[in-house]
Short mmCIF file of C-alpha atoms and ligand atoms in Angstrom, two decimals:
data_model
loop_
_atom_site.label_atom_id
_atom_site.label_comp_id
_atom_site.label_asym_id
_atom_site.label_seq_id
_atom_site.Cartn_x
_atom_site.Cartn_y
_atom_site.Cartn_z
CA MET A 1 25.66 -13.10 -9.92
CA ILE A 2 22.86 -12.74 -12.47
CA VAL A 3 19.53 -12.04 -10.74
CA LYS A 4 16.30 -13.21 -12.43
CA PRO A 5 12.81 -13.27 -10.87
CA MET A 6 11.92 -16.39 -8.89
CA VAL A 7 8.12 -16.66 -8.79
CA ARG A 8 6.31 -19.29 -6.69
CA SER A 9 2.50 -19.42 -6.27
CA ASN A 10 1.93 -15.80 -7.32
CA ILE A 11 4.70 -14.57 -5.01
CA CYS A 12 8.07 -13.29 -6.23
CA ILE A 13 10.59 -14.51 -3.67
CA ASN A 14 13.64 -12.47 -4.64
CA ALA A 15 14.42 -8.89 -5.63
CA HIS A 16 16.78 -7.00 -7.92
CA PRO A 17 18.71 -4.29 -6.01
CA ALA A 18 19.29 -1.92 -8.94
CA GLY A 19 15.73 -2.41 -10.24
CA CYS A 20 14.23 -1.58 -6.84
CA ALA A 21 16.48 1.48 -6.53
CA ARG A 22 15.49 2.70 -10.01
CA GLU A 23 11.79 2.34 -9.21
CA VAL A 24 12.26 4.54 -6.13
CA VAL A 25 14.05 7.16 -8.22
CA ASN A 26 11.25 6.99 -10.81
CA GLN A 27 8.67 7.66 -8.08
CA ILE A 28 10.71 10.58 -6.73
CA ASP A 29 11.03 12.04 -10.26
CA TYR A 30 7.27 11.70 -10.75
CA VAL A 31 6.49 13.55 -7.52
CA LYS A 32 8.93 16.37 -8.26
CA ALA A 33 7.63 16.87 -11.80
CA LYS A 34 3.98 16.73 -10.72
CA THR A 35 4.59 19.20 -7.88
CA ALA A 36 6.31 21.62 -10.26
CA LYS A 37 3.35 21.30 -12.65
CA ARG A 38 0.83 22.00 -9.91
CA ALA A 39 2.86 25.02 -8.74
CA ALA A 40 3.00 26.37 -12.30
CA ALA A 41 -0.78 26.03 -12.47
CA GLY A 42 -1.07 28.18 -9.35
CA GLN A 43 -2.00 25.41 -6.94
CA SER A 44 -0.90 25.61 -3.33
CA VAL A 45 1.62 22.75 -3.13
CA GLY A 46 5.04 21.95 -1.73
CA LYS A 47 6.67 23.76 1.18
CA SER A 48 4.49 26.85 0.72
CA ALA A 49 1.21 24.89 0.90
CA LYS A 50 -1.07 25.80 3.78
CA ASN A 51 -0.34 23.36 6.67
CA ALA A 52 2.43 21.65 4.62
CA PRO A 53 3.79 18.77 6.71
CA LYS A 54 7.29 19.36 8.11
CA ALA A 55 7.86 15.99 9.78
CA VAL A 56 6.12 12.75 8.84
CA LEU A 57 6.19 9.28 10.39
CA VAL A 58 5.40 6.44 7.97
CA LEU A 59 4.62 3.05 9.49
CA GLY A 60 5.03 0.48 6.69
CA CYS A 61 7.36 2.77 4.73
CA SER A 62 9.23 0.35 2.47
CA THR A 63 6.84 -0.71 -0.30
CA GLY A 64 3.45 -0.02 -1.87
CA TYR A 65 1.34 2.80 -0.48
CA GLY A 66 3.62 3.51 2.50
CA LEU A 67 6.70 4.06 0.33
CA ALA A 68 4.70 6.28 -2.05
CA SER A 69 3.41 8.29 0.95
CA ARG A 70 6.93 8.78 2.27
CA ILE A 71 8.21 9.89 -1.14
CA SER A 72 5.30 12.35 -1.47
CA ALA A 73 5.95 13.81 1.99
CA ALA A 74 9.69 14.20 1.42
CA PHE A 75 9.89 15.20 -2.22
CA ALA A 76 6.71 17.25 -2.66
CA TYR A 77 6.80 18.98 0.75
CA GLY A 78 10.45 18.67 1.86
CA ALA A 79 9.27 16.96 5.06
CA ALA A 80 11.71 15.14 7.33
CA THR A 81 10.60 11.51 7.51
CA VAL A 82 10.96 8.64 9.92
CA GLY A 83 10.02 5.30 8.38
CA VAL A 84 9.39 1.93 10.00
CA SER A 85 9.20 -1.35 8.10
CA PHE A 86 9.97 -5.02 8.64
CA GLU A 87 12.20 -6.27 5.86
CA LYS A 88 14.71 -9.05 5.36
CA GLU A 89 18.14 -7.59 4.78
CA GLY A 90 20.14 -8.83 1.82
CA THR A 91 23.44 -10.57 2.50
CA GLU A 92 26.43 -10.61 0.19
CA GLY A 93 25.09 -13.64 -1.70
CA LYS A 94 21.36 -13.71 -0.88
CA SER A 95 18.49 -11.46 -1.85
CA GLY A 96 16.77 -9.33 0.73
CA THR A 97 13.12 -8.33 0.37
CA PRO A 98 12.37 -5.46 -2.06
CA GLY A 99 11.63 -3.06 0.79
CA PHE A 100 15.20 -3.45 2.06
CA TYR A 101 16.56 -2.05 -1.24
CA ASN A 102 13.78 0.54 -1.49
CA ASN A 103 14.71 1.89 1.95
CA LEU A 104 18.39 2.16 0.97
CA ALA A 105 17.40 4.03 -2.20
CA PHE A 106 15.05 6.37 -0.32
CA ASP A 107 17.67 7.14 2.34
CA ARG A 108 20.29 7.86 -0.31
CA ALA A 109 18.02 10.19 -2.31
CA SER A 110 16.83 11.96 0.83
CA ALA A 111 20.39 12.55 2.03
CA ALA A 112 21.42 13.82 -1.41
CA ALA A 113 18.51 16.29 -1.34
CA GLY A 114 19.35 17.40 2.21
CA ILE A 115 16.02 16.14 3.56
CA PRO A 116 16.42 14.61 7.04
CA CYS A 117 15.32 10.98 7.31
CA LYS A 118 15.74 7.94 9.51
CA THR A 119 14.66 4.39 8.69
CA VAL A 120 13.99 1.72 11.30
CA ASN A 121 13.82 -1.98 10.47
CA GLY A 122 11.79 -3.85 13.08
CA ASP A 123 8.37 -4.99 14.27
CA ALA A 124 6.09 -1.93 14.33
CA PHE A 125 3.64 -3.88 16.51
CA SER A 126 6.14 -3.90 19.39
CA ASP A 127 6.43 -1.24 22.09
CA ALA A 128 10.24 -1.41 21.74
CA ILE A 129 10.03 0.00 18.20
CA ARG A 130 7.57 2.66 19.36
CA ALA A 131 10.08 3.70 22.04
CA GLN A 132 12.86 3.76 19.43
CA VAL A 133 10.81 6.04 17.14
CA ILE A 134 10.05 8.38 20.05
CA ASP A 135 13.79 8.58 20.87
CA ILE A 136 14.58 9.28 17.21
CA ALA A 137 12.00 12.10 17.02
CA LYS A 138 13.47 13.68 20.16
CA ALA A 139 17.04 13.31 18.87
CA MET A 140 16.03 14.85 15.50
CA LYS A 141 14.14 17.59 17.42
CA ILE A 142 10.99 17.03 15.36
CA LYS A 143 7.31 16.68 16.18
CA PHE A 144 5.27 14.76 13.63
CA ASP A 145 2.47 16.62 11.92
CA LEU A 146 1.44 13.53 9.96
CA VAL A 147 1.50 9.84 10.90
CA VAL A 148 0.80 7.46 8.02
CA TYR A 149 -0.28 3.94 9.01
CA SER A 150 0.32 1.64 6.01
CA ILE A 151 1.15 -1.73 7.52
CA ALA A 152 0.02 -4.90 5.78
CA SER A 153 0.99 -8.00 7.74
CA PRO A 154 -0.25 -11.58 8.10
CA VAL A 155 0.67 -11.77 11.80
CA ARG A 156 0.84 -9.58 14.91
CA THR A 157 2.09 -10.23 18.43
CA ASP A 158 -0.04 -8.44 21.02
CA PRO A 159 2.50 -6.48 23.11
CA ASP A 160 0.37 -6.82 26.27
CA THR A 161 -0.02 -10.62 26.21
CA GLY A 162 2.71 -11.92 23.90
CA VAL A 163 0.03 -13.86 21.97
CA LEU A 164 0.71 -14.17 18.21
CA TYR A 165 -2.39 -13.57 16.07
CA LYS A 166 -2.68 -14.64 12.43
CA SER A 167 -4.96 -12.98 9.92
CA ALA A 168 -7.08 -15.04 7.51
CA LEU A 169 -8.18 -14.09 4.02
CA LYS A 170 -11.54 -15.79 4.04
CA PRO A 171 -15.20 -15.13 3.30
CA ILE A 172 -17.68 -14.90 6.16
CA GLY A 173 -20.91 -16.94 6.29
CA LYS A 174 -20.52 -19.05 3.15
CA PRO A 175 -17.75 -20.59 1.04
CA TYR A 176 -16.29 -18.55 -1.80
CA THR A 177 -15.02 -19.76 -5.14
CA GLY A 178 -13.34 -17.21 -7.37
CA ALA A 179 -11.20 -17.15 -10.49
CA THR A 180 -7.48 -16.63 -10.09
CA VAL A 181 -5.01 -15.70 -12.76
CA ASP A 182 -1.32 -16.50 -12.84
CA PRO A 183 0.29 -13.16 -13.73
CA MET A 184 3.28 -14.85 -15.38
CA THR A 185 1.43 -17.22 -17.71
CA GLY A 186 -2.08 -15.74 -17.99
CA LYS A 187 -3.49 -19.15 -16.96
CA ILE A 188 -6.86 -18.89 -15.27
CA GLY A 189 -7.57 -21.13 -12.31
CA SER A 190 -10.09 -21.27 -9.56
CA MET A 191 -9.66 -20.97 -5.82
CA SER A 192 -12.14 -21.90 -3.12
CA ALA A 193 -12.10 -20.75 0.47
CA GLU A 194 -14.18 -22.09 3.34
CA PRO A 195 -15.85 -19.44 5.48
CA ALA A 196 -13.89 -18.17 8.48
CA ASN A 197 -14.98 -19.21 11.95
CA ASP A 198 -15.54 -16.53 14.60
CA GLN A 199 -12.01 -16.95 15.99
CA GLU A 200 -10.39 -16.39 12.58
CA ALA A 201 -12.54 -13.31 11.97
CA ALA A 202 -11.64 -11.90 15.40
CA ASP A 203 -7.93 -12.69 14.94
CA THR A 204 -7.88 -10.85 11.59
CA VAL A 205 -9.27 -7.77 13.33
CA LYS A 206 -6.47 -8.13 15.93
CA VAL A 207 -3.84 -8.07 13.16
CA MET A 208 -5.23 -5.63 10.59
CA GLY A 209 -7.81 -3.63 12.59
CA GLY A 210 -7.19 -0.34 14.37
CA GLU A 211 -5.79 -1.56 17.73
CA ASP A 212 -2.12 -1.12 16.85
CA TRP A 213 -2.69 2.21 15.09
CA GLU A 214 -4.47 3.53 18.20
CA ARG A 215 -1.60 2.35 20.42
CA TRP A 216 0.90 4.19 18.23
CA ILE A 217 -1.03 7.46 18.46
CA ALA A 218 -1.57 7.09 22.22
CA GLN A 219 2.14 6.50 22.92
CA LEU A 220 3.33 9.22 20.52
CA THR A 221 0.88 11.70 22.11
CA ALA A 222 1.98 10.76 25.64
CA ALA A 223 5.64 11.21 24.66
CA GLY A 224 4.90 14.70 23.28
CA VAL A 225 6.23 14.00 19.79
CA LEU A 226 3.04 14.91 17.89
CA ALA A 227 2.74 18.51 16.73
CA THR A 228 -0.35 20.59 17.45
CA GLY A 229 -2.82 19.88 14.63
CA CYS A 230 -1.18 16.54 13.78
CA ALA A 231 -3.18 14.33 11.41
CA THR A 232 -2.98 10.59 11.05
CA VAL A 233 -4.17 8.52 8.10
CA ALA A 234 -4.54 4.76 7.59
CA TYR A 235 -5.45 3.00 4.34
CA SER A 236 -8.42 0.87 3.40
CA TYR A 237 -10.00 -0.70 0.34
CA VAL A 238 -13.66 -1.01 -0.62
CA GLY A 239 -13.81 -2.09 -4.28
CA PRO A 240 -16.78 -3.20 -6.38
CA THR A 241 -19.32 -5.91 -5.58
CA HIS A 242 -17.44 -8.68 -7.51
CA THR A 243 -14.75 -8.53 -4.85
CA HIS A 244 -16.93 -8.04 -1.75
CA ALA A 245 -17.38 -11.72 -0.81
CA ILE A 246 -13.64 -12.19 -0.38
CA TYR A 247 -12.65 -8.64 0.58
CA ARG A 248 -15.09 -6.08 1.96
CA ASP A 249 -17.54 -8.63 3.44
CA GLY A 250 -14.80 -11.13 4.36
CA THR A 251 -12.35 -11.28 7.26
CA ILE A 252 -10.08 -8.52 5.91
CA GLY A 253 -13.07 -6.22 5.35
CA GLY A 254 -14.07 -6.84 8.98
CA ALA A 255 -10.62 -5.63 10.02
CA LYS A 256 -10.90 -2.58 7.75
CA LYS A 257 -14.31 -1.70 9.24
CA HIS A 258 -12.64 -1.85 12.67
CA LEU A 259 -9.88 0.45 11.38
CA GLU A 260 -12.52 2.89 10.11
CA LYS A 261 -14.38 2.82 13.46
CA THR A 262 -11.07 3.41 15.25
CA ALA A 263 -10.44 6.50 13.09
CA ARG A 264 -13.80 7.99 14.10
CA ALA A 265 -13.02 7.48 17.82
CA MET A 266 -9.42 8.73 17.50
CA SER A 267 -10.58 11.80 15.57
CA GLU A 268 -12.64 12.96 18.55
CA ARG A 269 -9.78 12.30 20.97
CA MET A 270 -7.11 13.96 18.81
CA LYS A 271 -9.29 17.04 18.28
CA ALA A 272 -9.68 17.37 22.04
CA THR A 273 -6.03 16.75 22.98
CA ILE A 274 -3.81 18.20 20.25
CA GLY A 275 -6.24 19.81 17.81
CA GLY A 276 -5.47 16.94 15.45
CA ASP A 277 -7.52 14.51 13.40
CA ALA A 278 -7.59 10.87 12.24
CA PHE A 279 -8.65 9.68 8.80
CA VAL A 280 -8.97 6.55 6.75
CA SER A 281 -8.28 6.95 3.06
CA VAL A 282 -9.86 4.41 0.72
CA ASN A 283 -7.24 3.80 -1.95
CA LYS A 284 -7.38 2.24 -5.39
CA GLY A 285 -6.83 -1.51 -5.80
CA LEU A 286 -3.28 -1.99 -7.03
CA VAL A 287 -0.67 -4.64 -7.55
CA THR A 288 1.48 -4.65 -4.45
CA ARG A 289 3.06 -7.56 -2.65
CA SER A 290 -0.07 -7.96 -0.50
CA SER A 291 -2.78 -7.82 -3.18
CA ALA A 292 -1.36 -10.37 -5.66
CA VAL A 293 -2.38 -13.35 -3.51
CA ILE A 294 -6.08 -12.49 -3.06
CA PRO A 295 -8.41 -14.58 -5.29
CA VAL A 296 -10.38 -12.66 -7.98
CA ILE A 297 -8.37 -9.46 -7.29
CA PRO A 298 -5.68 -10.04 -9.99
CA MET A 299 -8.39 -10.76 -12.60
CA TYR A 300 -10.46 -7.75 -11.57
CA LEU A 301 -7.37 -5.53 -11.53
CA SER A 302 -6.18 -6.59 -14.96
CA LEU A 303 -9.63 -5.67 -16.41
CA LEU A 304 -9.73 -2.46 -14.37
CA PHE A 305 -6.28 -1.38 -15.55
CA ARG A 306 -7.23 -1.88 -19.21
CA VAL A 307 -10.43 0.16 -18.82
CA MET A 308 -8.75 2.94 -16.80
CA LYS A 309 -5.73 3.13 -19.12
CA ASP A 310 -8.05 3.47 -22.12
CA LYS A 311 -9.90 6.26 -20.30
CA GLY A 312 -6.62 7.94 -19.25
CA THR A 313 -7.36 7.68 -15.51
CA HIS A 314 -5.08 4.80 -14.49
CA GLU A 315 -2.86 5.46 -11.47
CA GLY A 316 -0.19 3.53 -9.57
CA CYS A 317 0.76 3.91 -5.88
CA ILE A 318 2.75 7.10 -6.41
CA GLU A 319 0.07 8.86 -8.49
CA GLN A 320 -2.51 7.90 -5.84
CA MET A 321 -0.45 9.17 -2.90
CA GLU A 322 0.71 12.36 -4.63
CA ARG A 323 -2.98 13.14 -5.31
CA LEU A 324 -3.99 12.18 -1.74
CA PHE A 325 -1.51 14.72 -0.36
CA ALA A 326 -2.07 17.51 -2.89
CA GLU A 327 -5.85 17.26 -3.37
CA ARG A 328 -7.12 15.86 -0.08
CA LEU A 329 -4.80 16.21 2.94
CA TYR A 330 -3.00 19.48 2.04
CA ALA A 331 -5.33 21.17 -0.45
CA GLY A 332 -5.63 24.12 1.91
CA SER A 333 -9.22 23.51 2.98
CA ALA A 334 -11.03 20.99 5.22
CA VAL A 335 -10.15 17.42 4.22
CA PRO A 336 -13.06 16.19 2.06
CA VAL A 337 -14.69 12.99 3.38
CA ASP A 338 -17.77 10.95 2.49
CA ALA A 339 -20.80 10.20 4.68
CA ASP A 340 -18.79 7.53 6.56
CA ARG A 341 -15.93 10.00 7.14
CA LEU A 342 -13.71 8.24 4.61
CA ILE A 343 -11.35 10.05 2.24
CA ARG A 344 -12.12 8.65 -1.24
CA ILE A 345 -9.03 8.59 -3.45
CA ASP A 346 -10.51 5.49 -5.10
CA ASP A 347 -12.94 7.87 -6.85
CA TRP A 348 -11.59 7.19 -10.36
CA GLU A 349 -11.68 3.41 -9.81
CA MET A 350 -15.25 3.59 -8.54
CA ASP A 351 -16.41 5.91 -11.37
CA PRO A 352 -19.72 4.30 -12.46
CA SER A 353 -18.73 4.29 -16.14
CA VAL A 354 -15.46 2.46 -15.31
CA GLN A 355 -17.25 -0.07 -13.12
CA ALA A 356 -20.01 -0.69 -15.70
CA GLU A 357 -17.38 -1.52 -18.33
CA VAL A 358 -15.39 -3.78 -15.97
CA SER A 359 -18.62 -5.62 -14.99
CA LYS A 360 -19.49 -6.15 -18.64
CA ARG A 361 -16.05 -7.67 -19.24
CA MET A 362 -16.25 -9.84 -16.09
CA ALA A 363 -19.61 -11.20 -17.35
CA ARG A 364 -18.18 -11.95 -20.81
CA LEU A 365 -15.34 -13.91 -19.18
CA ALA A 366 -17.75 -15.81 -16.92
CA ASP A 367 -19.90 -16.76 -19.95
CA GLU A 368 -16.97 -18.36 -21.77
CA ALA A 369 -16.82 -22.00 -20.66
CA ASP A 370 -13.84 -23.06 -22.77
CA GLN A 371 -10.66 -22.56 -20.75
CA GLU A 372 -8.38 -21.64 -23.66
CA LYS A 373 -10.88 -19.23 -25.19
CA ARG A 374 -11.40 -17.66 -21.77
CA GLU A 375 -7.68 -17.05 -21.36
CA ALA A 376 -7.49 -15.54 -24.84
CA LEU A 377 -10.48 -13.33 -23.99
CA LEU A 378 -8.80 -12.13 -20.78
CA ALA A 379 -5.68 -11.25 -22.73
CA GLU A 380 -7.89 -9.19 -25.08
CA LEU A 381 -10.17 -7.52 -22.50
CA GLY A 382 -7.67 -7.07 -19.71
CA ASP A 383 -4.21 -5.65 -19.20
CA LEU A 384 -2.34 -8.76 -18.15
CA ALA A 385 0.91 -7.37 -19.51
CA GLY A 386 0.53 -4.25 -17.36
CA TYR A 387 -0.43 -6.35 -14.35
CA ARG A 388 2.61 -8.61 -14.91
CA HIS A 389 4.89 -5.57 -15.23
CA ASP A 390 3.64 -4.06 -11.94
CA PHE A 391 3.97 -7.46 -10.23
CA LEU A 392 7.60 -7.81 -11.36
CA ALA A 393 8.51 -4.14 -10.89
CA ALA A 394 7.41 -4.36 -7.23
CA ASN A 395 10.44 -6.66 -6.88
CA GLY A 396 12.77 -4.60 -9.07
CA PHE A 397 12.32 -6.66 -12.24
CA ASP A 398 11.15 -5.56 -15.71
CA VAL A 399 12.26 -2.01 -14.93
CA ALA A 400 13.29 0.07 -17.96
CA GLY A 401 16.97 0.94 -18.11
CA ILE A 402 18.19 -1.95 -15.96
CA ASP A 403 20.49 -4.52 -17.54
CA TYR A 404 19.28 -7.83 -16.12
CA ASP A 405 22.15 -9.72 -17.74
CA ALA A 406 24.72 -7.65 -15.86
CA ASP A 407 26.52 -9.11 -12.89
CA VAL A 408 25.21 -8.08 -9.46
CA PRO A 409 28.33 -8.27 -7.27
CA ARG A 410 26.65 -8.06 -3.86
CA MET A 411 23.06 -8.49 -2.69
CA ASN A 412 23.42 -6.30 0.41
CA GLU A 413 23.73 -2.93 -1.34
CA ILE A 414 22.10 -0.99 -4.16
P1 NAD B 1 2.76 -3.66 1.14
O1 NAD B 1 2.84 -5.10 1.42
O2 NAD B 1 3.34 -3.13 -0.13
O3 NAD B 1 3.46 -2.83 2.34
C1 NAD B 1 3.31 -3.22 3.67
C2 NAD B 1 4.30 -2.50 4.54
O4 NAD B 1 4.11 -2.94 5.89
C3 NAD B 1 5.79 -2.79 4.22
O5 NAD B 1 6.52 -1.60 4.39
C4 NAD B 1 6.20 -3.78 5.30
O6 NAD B 1 7.58 -3.77 5.61
C5 NAD B 1 5.38 -3.25 6.45
N1 NAD B 1 5.20 -4.21 7.54
C6 NAD B 1 4.57 -5.41 7.52
N2 NAD B 1 4.62 -5.98 8.75
C7 NAD B 1 5.29 -5.11 9.55
C8 NAD B 1 5.66 -5.12 10.90
N3 NAD B 1 5.35 -6.11 11.72
N4 NAD B 1 6.40 -4.07 11.36
C9 NAD B 1 6.75 -3.04 10.57
N5 NAD B 1 6.38 -2.96 9.27
C10 NAD B 1 5.66 -3.98 8.78
O7 NAD B 1 1.24 -3.26 1.30
P2 NAD B 1 0.28 -2.21 0.57
O8 NAD B 1 -0.48 -2.93 -0.46
O9 NAD B 1 1.00 -0.96 0.26
O10 NAD B 1 -0.75 -1.95 1.75
C11 NAD B 1 -0.61 -0.89 2.68
C12 NAD B 1 -1.98 -0.52 3.20
O11 NAD B 1 -2.79 -0.06 2.12
C13 NAD B 1 -2.72 -1.71 3.84
O12 NAD B 1 -3.47 -1.24 4.91
C14 NAD B 1 -3.64 -2.15 2.71
O13 NAD B 1 -4.76 -2.83 3.17
C15 NAD B 1 -4.00 -0.81 2.10
N6 NAD B 1 -4.53 -0.85 0.73
C16 NAD B 1 -3.92 -1.62 -0.22
C17 NAD B 1 -4.47 -1.67 -1.50
C18 NAD B 1 -3.85 -2.52 -2.58
O14 NAD B 1 -4.50 -2.74 -3.59
N7 NAD B 1 -2.62 -2.95 -2.42
C19 NAD B 1 -5.63 -0.94 -1.80
C20 NAD B 1 -6.18 -0.13 -0.84
C21 NAD B 1 -5.62 -0.10 0.44
#
């Protein structure tokens, strides 16, 4: 069959197997080339880096930041990896989710490079999957020296009570109206959200806060599968003030603040028990499957990308995670953190000169009342084409070198 993108309400509902696989290979090639460059420049990287990770568990391994973390661990450091994600498998005639194809591509490349890996498809919030990962670590005779927590999910079942919690993407305290942009057409719209009630805010913390991460570390520690000195890192976003009402000061930000508080508590415990540590890394805002549906974010990101590309500091998931590993986690000295104990790999996004320019462009767009002129202005001031490419490439479309008119015989393989 011929596979073309099917986009509904800012979500791409199918994936291209060969396109997804190529994107994984591109990320692997990037990491290998960058590691070689760092080594040539005399930096301590790769297997010989001080404290280089030998075995890494990635929760949320199939797309976005989790996939890029797994690729960095395996292909910059040669680390054995165990990955957990929750993806729909393709069938012979029907598309699976992109992460299904990404996992197949990662496993294939890892095996070809002789790097041990095991991928688990299932609900990471369940104790059954935790038990499965523990069994796998024992069977592989590995102890993790890094656990990456990169899960983004709209729902979570509490394993103690069986209650299903749903997260909300809402402001807190007052309604929010923000501009949205359709990445496919460049059409600007507006989206309003009523403020969350206390229950919705608490439920979002249940899903995206630190409770599940803490449970993972507790059970892995008890099972003896964490190495002495093991670190764990989860990901957060802060972003500039234009996005705070819906993100940092909204329900999702409340969950992220809980995650950050959890890291501070876990850090103390891990230091005392296994000489380890827990961190939250604040990453750059990027187009992944989760971020495309948040109001204002696509417009902000398309302006941000233009400004950062012009300055030469734009990064995607893989550039961010390669830098997180090489310049923060495994740079050979104490992991640098800010006053709130956060790793800041969003430093180039938050560069005051970048933010001043993005704010200026946001204000120019807000001042233009005429819809058509506003859309033309966004096309000029922003990087909608780049945004659209990233949006499609996350599903294996618009990837260079892939023939999208070629027949795809089966949708359950790459
Ligand atoms: P993503 O949607 O690309 O990836 C989410 C991953 O979680 C996938 O591997 C998916 O399979 C997995 N997952 C979801 N539910 C699961 C479940 N029940 N069991 C097992 N796996 C499950 O998301 P992303 O954008 O890479 O986000 C990852 C983390 O990074 C999140 O914490 C997010 O808040 C954070 N972050 C994202 C951005 C951004 O702009 N995208 C910026 C900063 C931080």
